Amino acid sequence: MPGKKLYFATNLKMYKGIRETVSYLSQLEQLTADMDPETVQLFVIPSYTSLPDAVRSLRHKRLLLGAQNMCWEEKGQFTGEISPLMLQELGISIVELGHSERRHVFGETNAMINQKVIAGLKSGFTVLLCVGETEEEKNWGISDETLRIQLKTGLKDIPPGLTGRLWIAYEPVWAIGINGQPASVEYARDKHELIRNTLYEIAGTDGREIPLLYGGSVNPSNADALILQPSVDGLFVGRSAWNAADFNALIRSAIHSAAYKQQCT
Ligand code: PGA
């Protein structure tokens, strides 16, 4: 029986400009050229300004590209925003919504993210909805409540039948970035199970099919153990992915561990 499809992705945040992004993508494409997108889905989320060149630079459609954010409106008085129509013009396939930095640095609310999720799905994108509790929420013992609120409000009234284009990244805020503490594998597994159950409540059996990626200080020493968790379908990697050779090595090691586990079961 074939194993589950695995997802590996990185968000380049506000780090790489056009030239660096194009060079990174070309290296990553070459290094991962033998990976079958039917079983391993790779995607990269560059800065807005790099997206047009990034799209043109790709030689294959194996690697997907996404935007880091999107406005819910198609047009209007929204200075500084990027609309779904503008992203459609670029030919990208994914929009990442609700990343922790959008929520906590730029004050995006669950209600705003919900409007974006609906607009993203209606506009034909695959939506990567990011959820995660803050350290304070964890210490207050309300991580589960926070995640359920983010999911139930973020996915409220999503158009029926479109969950096939919905992916979720669980990224505990306290695990993200240079000062982050990676979640233990057990913690990540428990929260993924909670998310899976909540998705079932929201979307019924379709909720069981939604890919769940873990993010937050994923690195070569925890990636294999994380991907082995039945509730983890993929890894959403920041710093450890921004060198193409390192990301390729991390992906290969994780795939190898997953394949080995598959053989042994
Ligand atoms: P990190 O970033 O891997 O550098 O912690 C993760 C993210 O923000 O998606």
mmCIF file of C-alpha atoms and ligand atoms in Angstrom:
data_model
loop_
_atom_site.group_PDB
_atom_site.id
_atom_site.type_symbol
_atom_site.label_atom_id
_atom_site.label_comp_id
_atom_site.label_asym_id
_atom_site.label_seq_id
_atom_site.Cartn_x
_atom_site.Cartn_y
_atom_site.Cartn_z
ATOM 1 C CA MET A 1 0.000 0.000 0.000
ATOM 2 C CA PRO A 2 1.475 3.413 -0.878
ATOM 3 C CA GLY A 3 2.270 5.650 2.106
ATOM 4 C CA LYS A 4 0.608 8.986 2.701
ATOM 5 C CA LYS A 5 1.516 11.919 0.496
ATOM 6 C CA LEU A 6 4.082 14.155 2.185
ATOM 7 C CA TYR A 7 4.276 17.945 1.993
ATOM 8 C CA PHE A 8 7.424 20.022 2.418
ATOM 9 C CA ALA A 9 7.324 23.758 2.194
ATOM 10 C CA THR A 10 9.046 26.949 3.116
ATOM 11 C CA ASN A 11 7.962 30.523 3.576
ATOM 12 C CA LEU A 12 10.812 32.867 2.659
ATOM 13 C CA LYS A 13 9.237 35.662 4.748
ATOM 14 C CA MET A 14 10.942 39.032 4.126
ATOM 15 C CA TYR A 15 14.395 37.603 3.507
ATOM 16 C CA LYS A 16 15.155 36.829 -0.131
ATOM 17 C CA GLY A 17 14.851 39.410 -2.905
ATOM 18 C CA ILE A 18 14.301 38.598 -6.580
ATOM 19 C CA ARG A 19 17.771 37.385 -7.495
ATOM 20 C CA GLU A 20 18.224 35.287 -4.383
ATOM 21 C CA THR A 21 14.760 33.756 -4.758
ATOM 22 C CA VAL A 22 15.338 32.774 -8.378
ATOM 23 C CA SER A 23 18.708 31.263 -7.578
ATOM 24 C CA TYR A 24 17.285 29.401 -4.552
ATOM 25 C CA LEU A 25 14.409 28.001 -6.635
ATOM 26 C CA SER A 26 16.648 26.872 -9.432
ATOM 27 C CA GLN A 27 18.907 25.023 -6.985
ATOM 28 C CA LEU A 28 15.957 23.471 -5.181
ATOM 29 C CA GLU A 29 14.357 22.386 -8.450
ATOM 30 C CA GLN A 30 17.536 20.699 -9.581
ATOM 31 C CA LEU A 31 18.206 19.017 -6.263
ATOM 32 C CA THR A 32 14.677 17.651 -5.954
ATOM 33 C CA ALA A 33 14.109 16.854 -9.641
ATOM 34 C CA ASP A 34 13.637 13.138 -8.952
ATOM 35 C CA MET A 35 10.836 13.609 -6.418
ATOM 36 C CA ASP A 36 7.415 12.542 -7.628
ATOM 37 C CA PRO A 37 4.767 15.221 -6.923
ATOM 38 C CA GLU A 38 2.187 12.460 -6.579
ATOM 39 C CA THR A 39 3.881 11.376 -3.364
ATOM 40 C CA VAL A 40 5.953 14.407 -2.323
ATOM 41 C CA GLN A 41 4.537 17.891 -2.763
ATOM 42 C CA LEU A 42 7.030 20.727 -2.477
ATOM 43 C CA PHE A 43 6.080 24.370 -2.319
ATOM 44 C CA VAL A 44 7.809 27.673 -1.713
ATOM 45 C CA ILE A 45 6.279 30.959 -0.614
ATOM 46 C CA PRO A 46 8.499 33.848 -1.759
ATOM 47 C CA SER A 47 8.035 37.578 -1.243
ATOM 48 C CA TYR A 48 5.461 39.346 -3.442
ATOM 49 C CA THR A 49 8.118 41.236 -5.371
ATOM 50 C CA SER A 50 9.887 37.990 -6.292
ATOM 51 C CA LEU A 51 6.770 36.140 -7.412
ATOM 52 C CA PRO A 52 6.657 37.119 -11.130
ATOM 53 C CA ASP A 53 10.309 36.163 -11.655
ATOM 54 C CA ALA A 54 9.879 33.092 -9.487
ATOM 55 C CA VAL A 55 6.974 31.878 -11.648
ATOM 56 C CA ARG A 56 8.939 32.494 -14.866
ATOM 57 C CA SER A 57 12.055 30.816 -13.495
ATOM 58 C CA LEU A 58 10.470 27.446 -12.731
ATOM 59 C CA ARG A 59 11.271 24.786 -15.279
ATOM 60 C CA HIS A 60 8.749 22.233 -14.031
ATOM 61 C CA LYS A 61 5.401 22.326 -12.364
ATOM 62 C CA ARG A 62 6.544 19.944 -9.654
ATOM 63 C CA LEU A 63 7.317 22.729 -7.258
ATOM 64 C CA LEU A 64 4.373 24.983 -6.425
ATOM 65 C CA LEU A 65 4.554 28.655 -5.523
ATOM 66 C CA GLY A 66 2.431 30.666 -3.152
ATOM 67 C CA ALA A 67 1.906 34.173 -1.825
ATOM 68 C CA GLN A 68 2.409 35.086 1.815
ATOM 69 C CA ASN A 69 -0.884 36.941 2.164
ATOM 70 C CA MET A 70 -3.841 38.256 0.175
ATOM 71 C CA CYS A 71 -6.630 40.815 0.549
ATOM 72 C CA TRP A 72 -10.205 39.504 0.672
ATOM 73 C CA GLU A 73 -11.455 42.106 -1.786
ATOM 74 C CA GLU A 74 -10.860 41.953 -5.515
ATOM 75 C CA LYS A 75 -10.600 45.729 -6.008
ATOM 76 C CA GLY A 76 -11.023 48.916 -4.101
ATOM 77 C CA GLN A 77 -9.660 51.436 -1.684
ATOM 78 C CA PHE A 78 -7.152 49.129 -0.004
ATOM 79 C CA THR A 79 -3.801 50.869 -0.324
ATOM 80 C CA GLY A 80 -0.901 48.490 0.044
ATOM 81 C CA GLU A 81 -2.965 45.337 -0.392
ATOM 82 C CA ILE A 82 -2.739 42.636 -3.083
ATOM 83 C CA SER A 83 -5.983 41.234 -4.443
ATOM 84 C CA PRO A 84 -6.866 37.695 -5.524
ATOM 85 C CA LEU A 85 -7.155 38.960 -9.121
ATOM 86 C CA MET A 86 -3.590 40.270 -9.008
ATOM 87 C CA LEU A 87 -2.312 36.956 -7.711
ATOM 88 C CA GLN A 88 -4.287 35.089 -10.375
ATOM 89 C CA GLU A 89 -2.466 37.147 -13.011
ATOM 90 C CA LEU A 90 0.816 35.755 -11.719
ATOM 91 C CA GLY A 91 -0.177 32.137 -12.129
ATOM 92 C CA ILE A 92 0.626 30.996 -8.601
ATOM 93 C CA SER A 93 -1.426 28.272 -6.961
ATOM 94 C CA ILE A 94 -1.258 28.776 -3.184
ATOM 95 C CA VAL A 95 -2.034 31.562 -0.730
ATOM 96 C CA GLU A 96 -0.753 31.374 2.805
ATOM 97 C CA LEU A 97 -3.156 33.026 5.236
ATOM 98 C CA GLY A 98 -3.025 33.743 8.956
ATOM 99 C CA HIS A 99 0.696 33.211 9.483
ATOM 100 C CA SER A 100 1.631 34.012 13.082
ATOM 101 C CA GLU A 101 3.495 37.160 11.993
ATOM 102 C CA ARG A 102 0.387 38.416 10.177
ATOM 103 C CA ARG A 103 -1.733 37.738 13.260
ATOM 104 C CA HIS A 104 0.630 38.967 15.945
ATOM 105 C CA VAL A 105 2.802 41.626 14.283
ATOM 106 C CA PHE A 106 0.176 43.047 11.918
ATOM 107 C CA GLY A 107 -2.933 42.459 14.007
ATOM 108 C CA GLU A 108 -4.939 40.271 11.654
ATOM 109 C CA THR A 109 -8.024 38.882 13.360
ATOM 110 C CA ASN A 110 -9.770 35.560 12.884
ATOM 111 C CA ALA A 111 -12.615 37.442 11.174
ATOM 112 C CA MET A 112 -10.245 39.023 8.641
ATOM 113 C CA ILE A 113 -8.525 35.711 8.027
ATOM 114 C CA ASN A 114 -11.908 34.060 7.492
ATOM 115 C CA GLN A 115 -12.749 36.571 4.750
ATOM 116 C CA LYS A 116 -9.383 35.891 3.128
ATOM 117 C CA VAL A 117 -9.837 32.114 3.312
ATOM 118 C CA ILE A 118 -13.224 32.383 1.590
ATOM 119 C CA ALA A 119 -11.839 34.752 -1.066
ATOM 120 C CA GLY A 120 -8.801 32.509 -1.632
ATOM 121 C CA LEU A 121 -10.902 29.382 -2.136
ATOM 122 C CA LYS A 122 -13.434 31.162 -4.358
ATOM 123 C CA SER A 123 -10.583 32.539 -6.467
ATOM 124 C CA GLY A 124 -9.288 29.059 -7.178
ATOM 125 C CA PHE A 125 -6.233 29.024 -4.921
ATOM 126 C CA THR A 126 -5.136 26.336 -2.562
ATOM 127 C CA VAL A 127 -5.354 28.003 0.834
ATOM 128 C CA LEU A 128 -2.733 27.247 3.455
ATOM 129 C CA LEU A 129 -4.335 28.394 6.704
ATOM 130 C CA CYS A 130 -1.841 28.795 9.548
ATOM 131 C CA VAL A 131 -2.976 28.366 13.136
ATOM 132 C CA GLY A 132 -1.119 28.290 16.430
ATOM 133 C CA GLU A 133 -1.332 29.365 20.055
ATOM 134 C CA THR A 134 0.899 31.940 21.723
ATOM 135 C CA GLU A 135 3.113 31.111 24.691
ATOM 136 C CA GLU A 136 0.707 32.981 26.941
ATOM 137 C CA GLU A 137 -2.225 30.917 25.697
ATOM 138 C CA LYS A 138 -0.213 27.746 26.244
ATOM 139 C CA ASN A 139 0.647 28.819 29.803
ATOM 140 C CA TRP A 140 -2.984 29.644 30.501
ATOM 141 C CA GLY A 141 -3.878 26.124 29.410
ATOM 142 C CA ILE A 142 -6.048 27.319 26.526
ATOM 143 C CA SER A 143 -4.038 26.065 23.534
ATOM 144 C CA ASP A 144 -6.796 23.718 22.448
ATOM 145 C CA GLU A 145 -9.457 26.390 22.777
ATOM 146 C CA THR A 146 -7.318 28.825 20.781
ATOM 147 C CA LEU A 147 -6.771 26.341 17.981
ATOM 148 C CA ARG A 148 -10.444 25.438 17.843
ATOM 149 C CA ILE A 149 -11.418 29.105 17.710
ATOM 150 C CA GLN A 150 -8.900 29.812 14.938
ATOM 151 C CA LEU A 151 -10.180 26.866 12.925
ATOM 152 C CA LYS A 152 -13.884 27.353 13.522
ATOM 153 C CA THR A 153 -13.798 31.085 12.815
ATOM 154 C CA GLY A 154 -11.153 30.894 10.095
ATOM 155 C CA LEU A 155 -13.143 28.258 8.222
ATOM 156 C CA LYS A 156 -16.630 29.600 8.933
ATOM 157 C CA ASP A 157 -18.922 29.504 5.882
ATOM 158 C CA ILE A 158 -16.261 28.218 3.511
ATOM 159 C CA PRO A 159 -17.864 27.258 0.219
ATOM 160 C CA PRO A 160 -18.989 23.611 0.314
ATOM 161 C CA GLY A 161 -16.944 21.176 -1.715
ATOM 162 C CA LEU A 162 -13.771 23.267 -1.683
ATOM 163 C CA THR A 163 -11.949 21.649 1.237
ATOM 164 C CA GLY A 164 -9.912 19.728 -1.347
ATOM 165 C CA ARG A 165 -8.007 22.999 -1.784
ATOM 166 C CA LEU A 166 -7.488 23.613 1.903
ATOM 167 C CA TRP A 167 -4.240 22.826 3.726
ATOM 168 C CA ILE A 168 -3.513 23.647 7.365
ATOM 169 C CA ALA A 169 -0.188 24.509 8.990
ATOM 170 C CA TYR A 170 -0.010 24.175 12.765
ATOM 171 C CA GLU A 171 2.672 26.539 13.965
ATOM 172 C CA PRO A 172 2.794 27.254 17.696
ATOM 173 C CA VAL A 173 3.827 30.903 17.962
ATOM 174 C CA TRP A 174 6.338 30.123 20.714
ATOM 175 C CA ALA A 175 8.091 27.648 18.419
ATOM 176 C CA ILE A 176 8.612 30.022 15.494
ATOM 177 C CA GLY A 177 11.770 31.902 14.634
ATOM 178 C CA ILE A 178 15.144 32.576 16.109
ATOM 179 C CA ASN A 179 13.879 32.686 19.712
ATOM 180 C CA GLY A 180 11.502 29.777 19.202
ATOM 181 C CA GLN A 181 11.572 26.511 21.133
ATOM 182 C CA PRO A 182 10.588 23.623 18.878
ATOM 183 C CA ALA A 183 7.486 21.787 20.079
ATOM 184 C CA SER A 184 8.159 18.269 21.266
ATOM 185 C CA VAL A 185 7.053 15.563 18.897
ATOM 186 C CA GLU A 186 4.394 14.452 21.402
ATOM 187 C CA TYR A 187 3.042 17.985 21.730
ATOM 188 C CA ALA A 188 2.887 18.436 17.962
ATOM 189 C CA ARG A 189 1.174 15.061 17.590
ATOM 190 C CA ASP A 190 -1.472 15.883 20.204
ATOM 191 C CA LYS A 191 -2.273 19.237 18.654
ATOM 192 C CA HIS A 192 -2.432 17.726 15.174
ATOM 193 C CA GLU A 193 -4.915 15.188 16.496
ATOM 194 C CA LEU A 194 -7.002 17.978 18.015
ATOM 195 C CA ILE A 195 -6.886 19.862 14.700
ATOM 196 C CA ARG A 196 -7.860 16.737 12.774
ATOM 197 C CA ASN A 197 -10.860 16.163 15.064
ATOM 198 C CA THR A 198 -11.911 19.801 14.760
ATOM 199 C CA LEU A 199 -11.670 19.621 10.959
ATOM 200 C CA TYR A 200 -13.894 16.558 11.062
ATOM 201 C CA GLU A 201 -16.428 18.539 13.099
ATOM 202 C CA ILE A 202 -16.272 21.374 10.567
ATOM 203 C CA ALA A 203 -16.125 19.487 7.281
ATOM 204 C CA GLY A 204 -17.166 15.912 8.061
ATOM 205 C CA THR A 205 -15.255 13.166 6.306
ATOM 206 C CA ASP A 206 -13.693 15.718 3.913
ATOM 207 C CA GLY A 207 -11.970 17.142 6.991
ATOM 208 C CA ARG A 208 -10.023 13.899 7.326
ATOM 209 C CA GLU A 209 -8.367 14.500 3.948
ATOM 210 C CA ILE A 210 -7.052 18.010 4.647
ATOM 211 C CA PRO A 211 -3.234 17.920 4.791
ATOM 212 C CA LEU A 212 -1.814 19.061 8.143
ATOM 213 C CA LEU A 213 1.708 20.457 8.191
ATOM 214 C CA TYR A 214 3.736 21.187 11.299
ATOM 215 C CA GLY A 215 5.880 24.336 11.453
ATOM 216 C CA GLY A 216 7.985 26.122 14.058
ATOM 217 C CA SER A 217 11.724 25.492 14.370
ATOM 218 C CA VAL A 218 11.636 22.382 12.206
ATOM 219 C CA ASN A 219 15.273 21.380 11.805
ATOM 220 C CA PRO A 220 17.369 18.375 10.789
ATOM 221 C CA SER A 221 17.220 16.917 14.290
ATOM 222 C CA ASN A 222 13.421 16.895 14.698
ATOM 223 C CA ALA A 223 12.122 16.618 11.114
ATOM 224 C CA ASP A 224 12.268 12.814 10.868
ATOM 225 C CA ALA A 225 10.484 12.207 14.159
ATOM 226 C CA LEU A 226 7.795 14.754 13.290
ATOM 227 C CA ILE A 227 7.032 13.313 9.859
ATOM 228 C CA LEU A 228 6.666 9.853 11.387
ATOM 229 C CA GLN A 229 3.623 10.961 13.387
ATOM 230 C CA PRO A 230 0.490 9.642 11.694
ATOM 231 C CA SER A 231 -1.225 13.013 12.197
ATOM 232 C CA VAL A 232 1.601 14.978 10.527
ATOM 233 C CA ASP A 233 1.372 15.123 6.716
ATOM 234 C CA GLY A 234 4.133 17.592 6.127
ATOM 235 C CA LEU A 235 6.636 20.110 7.403
ATOM 236 C CA PHE A 236 6.477 23.861 6.985
ATOM 237 C CA VAL A 237 10.045 24.972 7.465
ATOM 238 C CA GLY A 238 11.534 28.427 7.936
ATOM 239 C CA ARG A 239 15.212 28.977 8.687
ATOM 240 C CA SER A 240 16.311 25.384 8.117
ATOM 241 C CA ALA A 241 15.021 25.532 4.543
ATOM 242 C CA TRP A 242 16.542 28.756 3.277
ATOM 243 C CA ASN A 243 19.627 27.043 1.948
ATOM 244 C CA ALA A 244 18.473 24.781 -0.898
ATOM 245 C CA ALA A 245 21.013 22.019 -0.192
ATOM 246 C CA ASP A 246 20.083 21.926 3.503
ATOM 247 C CA PHE A 247 16.370 21.829 2.696
ATOM 248 C CA ASN A 248 16.917 19.051 0.166
ATOM 249 C CA ALA A 249 18.846 17.043 2.779
ATOM 250 C CA LEU A 250 16.121 17.572 5.391
ATOM 251 C CA ILE A 251 13.397 16.506 2.936
ATOM 252 C CA ARG A 252 15.299 13.411 1.829
ATOM 253 C CA SER A 253 15.993 12.308 5.361
ATOM 254 C CA ALA A 254 12.312 12.746 6.300
ATOM 255 C CA ILE A 255 11.144 10.845 3.206
ATOM 256 C CA HIS A 256 13.608 8.091 3.967
ATOM 257 C CA SER A 257 12.356 7.774 7.566
ATOM 258 C CA ALA A 258 8.741 7.734 6.427
ATOM 259 C CA ALA A 259 9.469 5.082 3.778
ATOM 260 C CA TYR A 260 11.368 2.962 6.289
ATOM 261 C CA LYS A 261 8.478 3.144 8.750
ATOM 262 C CA GLN A 262 6.075 2.189 5.966
ATOM 263 C CA GLN A 263 8.156 -0.908 5.160
ATOM 264 C CA CYS A 264 8.179 -1.955 8.800
ATOM 265 C CA THR A 265 4.411 -1.708 9.259
HETATM 266 P P1 PGA B 1 11.070 28.729 11.580
HETATM 267 O O1 PGA B 1 9.838 29.451 10.871
HETATM 268 O O2 PGA B 1 11.195 27.352 11.023
HETATM 269 O O3 PGA B 1 12.246 29.599 11.240
HETATM 270 O O4 PGA B 1 10.789 28.694 13.059
HETATM 271 C C1 PGA B 1 8.625 28.757 10.715
HETATM 272 C C2 PGA B 1 7.556 29.650 10.115
HETATM 273 O O5 PGA B 1 7.407 30.809 10.485
HETATM 274 O O6 PGA B 1 6.813 29.162 9.250
#
